[in-house]
Coordinates of C-alpha atoms in Angstrom, one line a residue:
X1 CA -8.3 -18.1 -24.3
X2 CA -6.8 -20.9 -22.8
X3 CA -3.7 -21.2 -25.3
X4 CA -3.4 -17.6 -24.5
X5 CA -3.0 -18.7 -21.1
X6 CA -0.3 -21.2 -21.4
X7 CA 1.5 -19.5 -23.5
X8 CA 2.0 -16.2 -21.7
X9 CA 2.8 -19.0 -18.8
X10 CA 5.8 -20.2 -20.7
X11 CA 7.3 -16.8 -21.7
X12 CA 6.7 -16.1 -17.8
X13 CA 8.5 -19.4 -16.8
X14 CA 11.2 -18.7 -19.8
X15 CA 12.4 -15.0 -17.6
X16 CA 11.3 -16.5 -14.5
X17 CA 14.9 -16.1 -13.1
X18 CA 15.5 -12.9 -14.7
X19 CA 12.5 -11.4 -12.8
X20 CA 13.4 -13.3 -9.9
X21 CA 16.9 -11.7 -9.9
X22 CA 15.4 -7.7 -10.7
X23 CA 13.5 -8.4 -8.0
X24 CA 15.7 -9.2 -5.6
X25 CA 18.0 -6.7 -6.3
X26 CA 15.6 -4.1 -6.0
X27 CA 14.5 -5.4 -2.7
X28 CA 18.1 -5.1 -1.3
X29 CA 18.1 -1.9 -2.8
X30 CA 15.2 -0.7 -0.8
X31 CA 16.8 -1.9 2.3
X32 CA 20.1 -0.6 1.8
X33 CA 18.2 3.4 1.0
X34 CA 16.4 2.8 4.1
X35 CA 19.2 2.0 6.4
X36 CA 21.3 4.6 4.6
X37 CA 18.0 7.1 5.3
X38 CA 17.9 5.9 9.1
X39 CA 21.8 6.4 9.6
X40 CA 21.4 9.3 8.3
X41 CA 18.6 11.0 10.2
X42 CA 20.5 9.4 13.4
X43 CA 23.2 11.3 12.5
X44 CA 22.0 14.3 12.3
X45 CA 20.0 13.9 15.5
X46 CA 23.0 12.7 17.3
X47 CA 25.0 15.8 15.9
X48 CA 22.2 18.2 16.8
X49 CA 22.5 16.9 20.1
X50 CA 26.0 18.0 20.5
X51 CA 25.9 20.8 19.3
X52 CA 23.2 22.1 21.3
X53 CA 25.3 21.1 24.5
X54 CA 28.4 22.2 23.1
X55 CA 26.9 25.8 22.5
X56 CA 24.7 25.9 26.0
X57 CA 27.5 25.6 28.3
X58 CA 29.7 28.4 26.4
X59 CA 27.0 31.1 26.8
X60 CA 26.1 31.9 30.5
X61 CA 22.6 32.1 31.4
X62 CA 21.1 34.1 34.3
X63 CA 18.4 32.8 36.3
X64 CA 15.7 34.9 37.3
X65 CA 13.8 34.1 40.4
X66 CA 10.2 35.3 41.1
X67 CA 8.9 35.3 44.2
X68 CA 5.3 34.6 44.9
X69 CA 3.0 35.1 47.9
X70 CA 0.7 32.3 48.3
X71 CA -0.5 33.1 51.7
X72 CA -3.7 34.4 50.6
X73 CA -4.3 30.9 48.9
X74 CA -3.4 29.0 52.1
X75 CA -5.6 31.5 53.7
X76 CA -8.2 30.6 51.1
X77 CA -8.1 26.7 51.6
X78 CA -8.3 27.4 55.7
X79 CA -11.9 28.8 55.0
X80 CA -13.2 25.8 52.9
X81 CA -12.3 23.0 55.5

């Protein structure tokens, strides 16, 4: 057991760079597809942004105003003081 040990230490040791380097690469990897992801979904955002303005303002809106009666209310609130 213990041979087995040391020697699956010294193939480990022998690749050690090797590993060390895969490793590393696929960690900047990682970073650069989430940065790329981020920029990304920015992007978009920032484009949906503008285009949503860009559109509003060509197309006219008309307001409608509703009037409401809250006398009764006040009229309401006068009893209960």
């Amino acid at each position: 057991m213990s041979q087995e040990k040391v020697d699956r230490y010294k193939k480990e040791k022998a690749n050690r760079k090797q590993i060390m380097k895969r490793e590393k690469r696929l960690l900047n990897l990682e970073k650069a597809g989430g940065c790329i992801l981020c920029a990304a979904i920015l992007f978009w955002a920032g484009y949906s942004v503008y285009n949503y303005t860009q559109n509003s303002g060509t197309d006219p809106v008309e307001t409608v105003t509703t009037e409401v009666d809250l006398n009764p209310i006040y009229d309401y609130y006068a009893t209960l003081q």
